[in-house]
Coordinates of C-alpha atoms in Angstrom, one line a residue:
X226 CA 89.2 -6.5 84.3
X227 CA 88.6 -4.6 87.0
X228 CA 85.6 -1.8 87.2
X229 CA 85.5 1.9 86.8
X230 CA 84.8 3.5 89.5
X231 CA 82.1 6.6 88.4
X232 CA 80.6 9.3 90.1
X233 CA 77.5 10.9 88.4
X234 CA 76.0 14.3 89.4
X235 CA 73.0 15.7 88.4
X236 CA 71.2 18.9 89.4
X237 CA 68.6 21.1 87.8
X238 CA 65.0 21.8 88.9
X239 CA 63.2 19.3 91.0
X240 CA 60.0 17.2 89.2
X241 CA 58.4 14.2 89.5
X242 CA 60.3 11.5 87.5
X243 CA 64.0 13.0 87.6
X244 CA 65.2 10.4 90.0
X245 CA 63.6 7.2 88.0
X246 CA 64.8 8.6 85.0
X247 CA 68.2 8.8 85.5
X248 CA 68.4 5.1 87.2
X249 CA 66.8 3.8 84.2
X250 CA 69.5 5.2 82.2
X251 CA 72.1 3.5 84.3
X252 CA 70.0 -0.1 84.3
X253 CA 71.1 0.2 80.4
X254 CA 74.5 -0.7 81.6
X255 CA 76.1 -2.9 83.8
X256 CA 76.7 -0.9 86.9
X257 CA 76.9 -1.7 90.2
X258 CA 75.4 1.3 92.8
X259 CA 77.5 2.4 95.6
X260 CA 76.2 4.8 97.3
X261 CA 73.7 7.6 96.7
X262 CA 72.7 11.2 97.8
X263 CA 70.1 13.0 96.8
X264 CA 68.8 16.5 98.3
X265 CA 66.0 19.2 97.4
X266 CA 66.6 22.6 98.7
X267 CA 63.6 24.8 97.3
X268 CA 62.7 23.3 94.0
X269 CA 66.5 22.7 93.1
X270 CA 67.7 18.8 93.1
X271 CA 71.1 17.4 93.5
X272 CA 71.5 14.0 93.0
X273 CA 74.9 12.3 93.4
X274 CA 75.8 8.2 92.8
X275 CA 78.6 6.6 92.7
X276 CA 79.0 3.3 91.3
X277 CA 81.4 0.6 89.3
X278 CA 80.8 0.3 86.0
X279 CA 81.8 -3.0 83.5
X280 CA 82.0 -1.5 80.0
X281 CA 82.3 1.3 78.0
X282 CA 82.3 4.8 80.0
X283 CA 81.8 6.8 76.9
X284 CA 78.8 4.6 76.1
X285 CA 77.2 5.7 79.7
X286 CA 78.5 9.0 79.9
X287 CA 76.1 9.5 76.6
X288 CA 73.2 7.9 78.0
X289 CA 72.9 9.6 81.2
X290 CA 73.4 12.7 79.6
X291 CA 71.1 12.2 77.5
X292 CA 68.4 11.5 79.9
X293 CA 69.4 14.6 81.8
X294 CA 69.1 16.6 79.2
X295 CA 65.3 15.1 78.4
X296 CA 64.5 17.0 81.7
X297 CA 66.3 20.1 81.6
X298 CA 69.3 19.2 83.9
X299 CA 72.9 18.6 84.0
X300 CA 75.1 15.9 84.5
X301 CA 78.2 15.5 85.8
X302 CA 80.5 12.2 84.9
X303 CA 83.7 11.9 86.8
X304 CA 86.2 9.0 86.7
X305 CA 86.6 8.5 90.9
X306 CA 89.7 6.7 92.4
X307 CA 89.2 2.9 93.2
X308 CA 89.2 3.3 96.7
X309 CA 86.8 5.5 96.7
X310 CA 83.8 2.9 94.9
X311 CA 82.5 2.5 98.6
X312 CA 82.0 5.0 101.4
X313 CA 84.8 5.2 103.6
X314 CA 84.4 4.0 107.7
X315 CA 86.3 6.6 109.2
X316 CA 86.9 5.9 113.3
X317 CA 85.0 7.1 116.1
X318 CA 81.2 7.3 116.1
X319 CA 78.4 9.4 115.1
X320 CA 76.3 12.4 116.8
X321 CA 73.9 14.4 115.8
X322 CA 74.5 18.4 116.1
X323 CA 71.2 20.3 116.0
X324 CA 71.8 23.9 115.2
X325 CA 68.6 26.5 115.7
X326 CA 68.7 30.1 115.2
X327 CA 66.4 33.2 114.4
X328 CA 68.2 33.9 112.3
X329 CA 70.7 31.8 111.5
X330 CA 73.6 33.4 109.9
X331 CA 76.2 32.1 107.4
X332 CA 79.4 33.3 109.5
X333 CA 77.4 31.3 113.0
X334 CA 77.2 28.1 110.9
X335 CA 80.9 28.7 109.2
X336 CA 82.3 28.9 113.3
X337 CA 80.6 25.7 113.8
X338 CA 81.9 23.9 110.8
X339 CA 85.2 24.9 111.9
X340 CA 85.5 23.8 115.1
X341 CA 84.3 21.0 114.2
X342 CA 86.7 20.7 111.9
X343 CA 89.5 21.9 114.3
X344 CA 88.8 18.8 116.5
X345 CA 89.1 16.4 113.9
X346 CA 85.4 16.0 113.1
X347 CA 83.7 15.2 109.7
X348 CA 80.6 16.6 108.7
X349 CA 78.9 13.4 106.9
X350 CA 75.3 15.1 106.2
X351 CA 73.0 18.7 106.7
X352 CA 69.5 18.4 106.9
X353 CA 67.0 21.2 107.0
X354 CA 64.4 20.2 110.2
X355 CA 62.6 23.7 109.8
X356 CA 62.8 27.4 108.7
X357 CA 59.8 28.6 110.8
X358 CA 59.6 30.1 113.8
X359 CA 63.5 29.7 114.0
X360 CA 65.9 27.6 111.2
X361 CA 67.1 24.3 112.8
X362 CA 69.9 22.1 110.8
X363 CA 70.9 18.9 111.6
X364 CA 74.4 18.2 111.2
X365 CA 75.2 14.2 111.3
X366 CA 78.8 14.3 112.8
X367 CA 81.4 11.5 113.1
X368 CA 84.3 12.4 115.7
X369 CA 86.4 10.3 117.9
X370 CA 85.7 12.0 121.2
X371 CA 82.1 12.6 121.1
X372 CA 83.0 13.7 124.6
X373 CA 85.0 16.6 123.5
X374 CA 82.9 17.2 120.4
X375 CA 79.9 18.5 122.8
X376 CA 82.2 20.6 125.0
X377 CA 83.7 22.6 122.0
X378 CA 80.1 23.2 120.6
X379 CA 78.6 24.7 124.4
X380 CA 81.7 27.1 123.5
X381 CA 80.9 27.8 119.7
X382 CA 77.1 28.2 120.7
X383 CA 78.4 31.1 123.6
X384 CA 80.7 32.3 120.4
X385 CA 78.1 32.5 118.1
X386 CA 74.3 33.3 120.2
X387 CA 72.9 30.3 118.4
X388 CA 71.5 26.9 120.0
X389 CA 73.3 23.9 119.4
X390 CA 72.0 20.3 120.9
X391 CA 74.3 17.5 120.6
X392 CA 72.8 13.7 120.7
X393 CA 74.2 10.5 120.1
X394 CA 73.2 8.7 116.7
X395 CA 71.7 5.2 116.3
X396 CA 68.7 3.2 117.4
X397 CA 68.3 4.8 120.4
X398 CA 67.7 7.9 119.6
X399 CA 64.2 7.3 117.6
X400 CA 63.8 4.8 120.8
X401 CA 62.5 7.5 123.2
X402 CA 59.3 6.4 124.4
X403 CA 58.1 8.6 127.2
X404 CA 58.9 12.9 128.1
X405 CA 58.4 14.8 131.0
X406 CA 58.8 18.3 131.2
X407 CA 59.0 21.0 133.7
X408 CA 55.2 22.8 133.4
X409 CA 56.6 26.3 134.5
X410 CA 59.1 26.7 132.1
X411 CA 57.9 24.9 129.0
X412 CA 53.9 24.2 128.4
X413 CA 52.8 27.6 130.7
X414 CA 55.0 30.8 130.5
X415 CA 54.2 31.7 134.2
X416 CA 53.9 30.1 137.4
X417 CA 50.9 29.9 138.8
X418 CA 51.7 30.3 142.2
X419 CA 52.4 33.8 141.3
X420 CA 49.1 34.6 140.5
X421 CA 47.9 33.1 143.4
X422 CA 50.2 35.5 145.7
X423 CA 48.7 38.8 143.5
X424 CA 45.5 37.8 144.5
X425 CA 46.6 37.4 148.2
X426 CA 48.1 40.5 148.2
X427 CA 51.3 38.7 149.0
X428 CA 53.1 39.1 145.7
X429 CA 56.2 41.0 147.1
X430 CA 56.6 38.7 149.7
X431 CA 56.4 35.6 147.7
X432 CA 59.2 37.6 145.2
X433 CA 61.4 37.9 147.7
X434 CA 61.0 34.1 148.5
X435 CA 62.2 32.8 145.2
X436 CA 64.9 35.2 144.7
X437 CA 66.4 33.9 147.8
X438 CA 65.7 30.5 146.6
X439 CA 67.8 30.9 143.2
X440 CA 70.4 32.6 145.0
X441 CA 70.9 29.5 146.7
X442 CA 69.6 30.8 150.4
X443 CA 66.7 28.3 150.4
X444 CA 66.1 24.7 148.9
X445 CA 63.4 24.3 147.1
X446 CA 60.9 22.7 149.6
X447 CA 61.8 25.7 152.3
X448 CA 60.8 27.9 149.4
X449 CA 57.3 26.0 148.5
X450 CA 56.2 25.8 152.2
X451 CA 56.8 29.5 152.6
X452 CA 55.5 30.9 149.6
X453 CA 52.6 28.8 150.1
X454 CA 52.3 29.9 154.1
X455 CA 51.7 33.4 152.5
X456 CA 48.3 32.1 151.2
X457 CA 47.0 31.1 154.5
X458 CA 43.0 31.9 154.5
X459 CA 42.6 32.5 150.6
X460 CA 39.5 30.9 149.4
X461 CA 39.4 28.3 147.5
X462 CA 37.3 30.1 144.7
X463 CA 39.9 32.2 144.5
X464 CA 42.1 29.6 143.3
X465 CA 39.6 28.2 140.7
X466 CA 39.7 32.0 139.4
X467 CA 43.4 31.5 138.6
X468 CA 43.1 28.3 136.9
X469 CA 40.3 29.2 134.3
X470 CA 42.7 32.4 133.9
X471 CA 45.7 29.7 133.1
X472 CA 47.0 30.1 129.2
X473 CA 48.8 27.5 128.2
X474 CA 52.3 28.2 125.8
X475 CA 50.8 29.0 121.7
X476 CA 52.1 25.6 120.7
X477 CA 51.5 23.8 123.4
X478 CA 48.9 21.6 121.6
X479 CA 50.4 20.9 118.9
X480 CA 53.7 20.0 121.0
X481 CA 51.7 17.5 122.6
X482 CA 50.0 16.5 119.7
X483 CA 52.9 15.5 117.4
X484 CA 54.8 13.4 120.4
X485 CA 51.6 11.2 121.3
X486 CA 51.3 10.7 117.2
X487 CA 54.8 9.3 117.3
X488 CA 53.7 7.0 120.6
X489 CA 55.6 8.9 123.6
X490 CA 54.1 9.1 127.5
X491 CA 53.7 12.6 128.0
X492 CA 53.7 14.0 131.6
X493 CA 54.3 16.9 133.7
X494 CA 56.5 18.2 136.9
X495 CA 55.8 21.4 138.9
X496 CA 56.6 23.3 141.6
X497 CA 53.0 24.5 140.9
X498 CA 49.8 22.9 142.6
X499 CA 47.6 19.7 141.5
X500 CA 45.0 21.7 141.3
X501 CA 46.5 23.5 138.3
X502 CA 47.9 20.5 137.2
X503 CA 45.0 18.6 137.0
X504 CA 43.6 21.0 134.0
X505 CA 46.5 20.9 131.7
X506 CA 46.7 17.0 132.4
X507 CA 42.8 17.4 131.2
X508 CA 42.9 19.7 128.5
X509 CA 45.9 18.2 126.7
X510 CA 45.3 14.5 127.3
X511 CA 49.0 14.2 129.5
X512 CA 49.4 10.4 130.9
X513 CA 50.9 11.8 134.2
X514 CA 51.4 14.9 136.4
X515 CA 53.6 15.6 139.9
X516 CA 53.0 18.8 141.6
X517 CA 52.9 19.9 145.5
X518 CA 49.2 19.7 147.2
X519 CA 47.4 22.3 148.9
X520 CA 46.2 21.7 152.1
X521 CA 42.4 22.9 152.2
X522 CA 40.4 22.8 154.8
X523 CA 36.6 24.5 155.3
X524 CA 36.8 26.1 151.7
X525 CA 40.2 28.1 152.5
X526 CA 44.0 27.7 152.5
X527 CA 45.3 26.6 155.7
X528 CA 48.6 27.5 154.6
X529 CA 50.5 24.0 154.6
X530 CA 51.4 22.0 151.6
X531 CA 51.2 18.0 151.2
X532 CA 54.3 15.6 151.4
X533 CA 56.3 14.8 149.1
X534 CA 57.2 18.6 147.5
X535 CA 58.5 18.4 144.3
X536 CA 61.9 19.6 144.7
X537 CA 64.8 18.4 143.1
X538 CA 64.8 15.3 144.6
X539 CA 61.4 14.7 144.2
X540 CA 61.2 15.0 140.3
X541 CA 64.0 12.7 140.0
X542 CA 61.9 10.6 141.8
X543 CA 58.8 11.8 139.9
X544 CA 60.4 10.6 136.7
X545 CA 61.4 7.6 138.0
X546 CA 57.9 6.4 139.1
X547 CA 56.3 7.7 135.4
X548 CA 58.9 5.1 133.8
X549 CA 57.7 2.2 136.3
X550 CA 54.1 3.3 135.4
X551 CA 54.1 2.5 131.8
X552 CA 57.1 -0.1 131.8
X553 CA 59.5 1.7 129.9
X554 CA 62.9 1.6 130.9
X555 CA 65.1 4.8 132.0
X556 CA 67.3 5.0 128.9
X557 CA 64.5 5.7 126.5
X558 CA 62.9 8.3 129.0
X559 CA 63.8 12.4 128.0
X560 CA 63.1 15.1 130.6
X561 CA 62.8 18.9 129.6
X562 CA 63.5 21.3 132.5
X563 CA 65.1 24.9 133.0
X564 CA 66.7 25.4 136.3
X565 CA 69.0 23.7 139.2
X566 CA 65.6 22.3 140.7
X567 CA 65.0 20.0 137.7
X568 CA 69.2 18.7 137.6
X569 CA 68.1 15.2 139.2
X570 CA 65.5 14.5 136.7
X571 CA 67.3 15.6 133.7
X572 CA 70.7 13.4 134.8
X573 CA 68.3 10.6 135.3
X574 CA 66.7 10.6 132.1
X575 CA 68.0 9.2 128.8
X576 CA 68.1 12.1 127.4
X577 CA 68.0 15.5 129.1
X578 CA 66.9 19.2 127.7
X579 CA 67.3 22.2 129.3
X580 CA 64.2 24.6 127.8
X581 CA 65.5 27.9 127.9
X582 CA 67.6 27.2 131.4
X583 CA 67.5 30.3 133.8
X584 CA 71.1 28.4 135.0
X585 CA 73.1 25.6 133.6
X586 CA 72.6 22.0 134.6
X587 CA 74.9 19.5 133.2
X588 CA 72.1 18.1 130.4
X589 CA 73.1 16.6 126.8
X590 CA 71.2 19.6 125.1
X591 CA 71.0 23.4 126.1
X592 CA 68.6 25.0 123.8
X593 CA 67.7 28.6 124.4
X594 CA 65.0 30.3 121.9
X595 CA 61.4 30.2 123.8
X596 CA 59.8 27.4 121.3
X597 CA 59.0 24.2 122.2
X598 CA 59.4 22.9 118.6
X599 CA 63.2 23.1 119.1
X600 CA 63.0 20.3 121.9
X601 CA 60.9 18.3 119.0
X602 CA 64.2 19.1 117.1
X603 CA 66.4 17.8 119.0
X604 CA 64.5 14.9 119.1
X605 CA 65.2 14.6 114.9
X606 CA 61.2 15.4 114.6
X607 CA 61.4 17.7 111.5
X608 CA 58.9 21.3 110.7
X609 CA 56.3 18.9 108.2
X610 CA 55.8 16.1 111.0
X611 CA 54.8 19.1 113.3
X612 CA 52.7 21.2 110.6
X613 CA 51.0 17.2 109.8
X614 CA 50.0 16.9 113.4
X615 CA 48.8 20.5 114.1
X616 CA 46.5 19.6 111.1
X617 CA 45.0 16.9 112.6

């Protein structure tokens, strides 16, 4: 005789117990277990198995309702087709889809759906990572042409103002072992070279610099040499005033924090100075910095800046050498950045952010909001593994 195939839901108000409970009932028959889900949103539990029973269904159907009822919920019994006793393998592989937005709105996260949908994707799970500061969901997608999955989601995020990172599913992506990020953009809100020009009384002139460096009419190095040929004669007290002035992004710490708890290299890349460098790398405990070099000589700014500048080149390269440091291969390495200057370092690395981009370098994941947390999202780090290691 073959089995009956059964799927059992129950729901009601999440307490302690609910789960046991209702396998208990179950072990009272003979019943083989399938497959399971079980999810809390607030304090309200859904609980779905499916399973093949030998015997009587009436006989379970009783017992399990039973033991619902004990605990105030309901239950569900539905007779499911034969084929469907184990979860299907459809073709194609995995990816997870991280959506983040403040807020995020029903009719965003319905244009998702769809074209996901629209492409031939299947929705297989939706977790909630965080509510606070913005809501991130991630959405565990299996499509044929992953490919094509991420460029139909760049265009649903432009449709919809929310962020949505895409990232390959599987072993690899809890592998990530070591991050570098872009200090400007991500752990300091404002370049400190900048504050060094105010205090010169160069800071139009050192404006005028990077604007024609993102409009494309000089390279990055060009820009740091002349921008830093501005500062000629400053004295170097001057420049220990700006980096006790130096505030660090709100969650910077605990950014830090929760990625050394889960055992990543942490390191920085700037177009900034080592001089600024060298206090963050102190106050946060970072395992590696690259930043340009002042030249100093008798107490004052001579105006030049060391080889090798930290262009684009050069934090590919930087990346590269942070690897070799601590032995850990490329494809587990993730680089954050947020402009064309940080394209090498982001193609090179496993897995590569762009934080808030000021343009749009070809990287797996775009997010835009201003928190760090959302690179820990994209990372599948969820809201209570941050809030644990901020308590620390």
């Amino acid at each position: 005789m073959l089995p009956t195939s059964v799927l059992a839901t129950v729901t009601g108000r999440d307490r302690p117990g609910v789960t046991a409970a209702f396998f208990a009932a179950l072990a009272a028959h003979d019943v083989d277990v399938r497959d399971v889900e079980q999810v809390v949103i607030r304090d309200r539990l859904i609980l779905t198995v499916l399973f093949d029973l030998r015997g009587d269904t009436a006989a379970l159907r009783n017992s399990v309702t039973r033991a619902a009822g004990a605990l105030g919920m309901e239950c569900e019994i539905a007779i499911a087709d034969q084929g469907d006793s184990a979860r299907p393998t459809l073709p194609g592989s995995r990816s997870h889809v991280i959506v983040v937005g403040n807020p995020l709105r029903p009719g965003a996260l319905s244009h998702v759906a769809q074209r996901i949908a629209d492409m031939g994707g299947n929705i297989e799970t939706v977790t909630q990572l965080s509510t606070e500061p913005a809501s991130a969901l991630d959405l565990l997608v299996r499509t044929e042409e992953a490919a094509l999955l991420r460029a139909v989601l760049v265009e649903a995020a432009d449709d919809t103002g929310v962020d949505i990172a895409v990232e390959p599913a599987g072993l690899r992506r809890r592998a990530k072992r070591l991050i570098l990020l872009n200090l400007d953009s991500t752990l300091m809100p404002a370049a400190a070279v900048d504050a060094l020009a105010g205090l010169a009384g160069v800071a139009d002139q050192a404006a005028e610099i990077g604007a024609r460096a993102e409009a494309g009419e000089l390279d990055a190095a060009a820009a740091v040499r002349e921008r830093v040929a501005l500062l000629a004669g400053l004295d170097e007290d001057r420049i220990d005033e700006v980096r006790e002035a130096l505030q660090l992004s709100p969650e910077a710490r605990t950014f830090v924090r929760t990625l050394r708890r889960l055992g990543y290299y942490v390191g920085v890349v700037s177009s900034s100075f080592t001089v600024f460098t060298n206090r963050v790398v102190d106050e946060l405990g970072l395992d590696f910095a690259a930043a340009n070099e002042l030249e100093i000589v008798d107490g004052a700014l001579t105006g030049g800046v060391l080889d090798p500048i930290m262009d684009r080149a050069g934090r590919g390269d930087a990346l590269r050498r942070f690897a070799d440091k601590f032995g850990v291969p490329l494809s587990q390495t993730v680089a954050v950045g947020d402009g064309t200057d940080d394209i090498d370092m982001l193609e090179t690395a496993g897995l590569g952010i762009a934080f808030t981009a000021k343009a749009a370098p070809p990287t797996d994941d775009s997010p835009r909001r201003p928190y760090l947390d959302t690179v820990l999202f994209v990372l599948g780090i969820t809201r209570e593994e941050i809030d644990e290691a901020a308590a620390e």
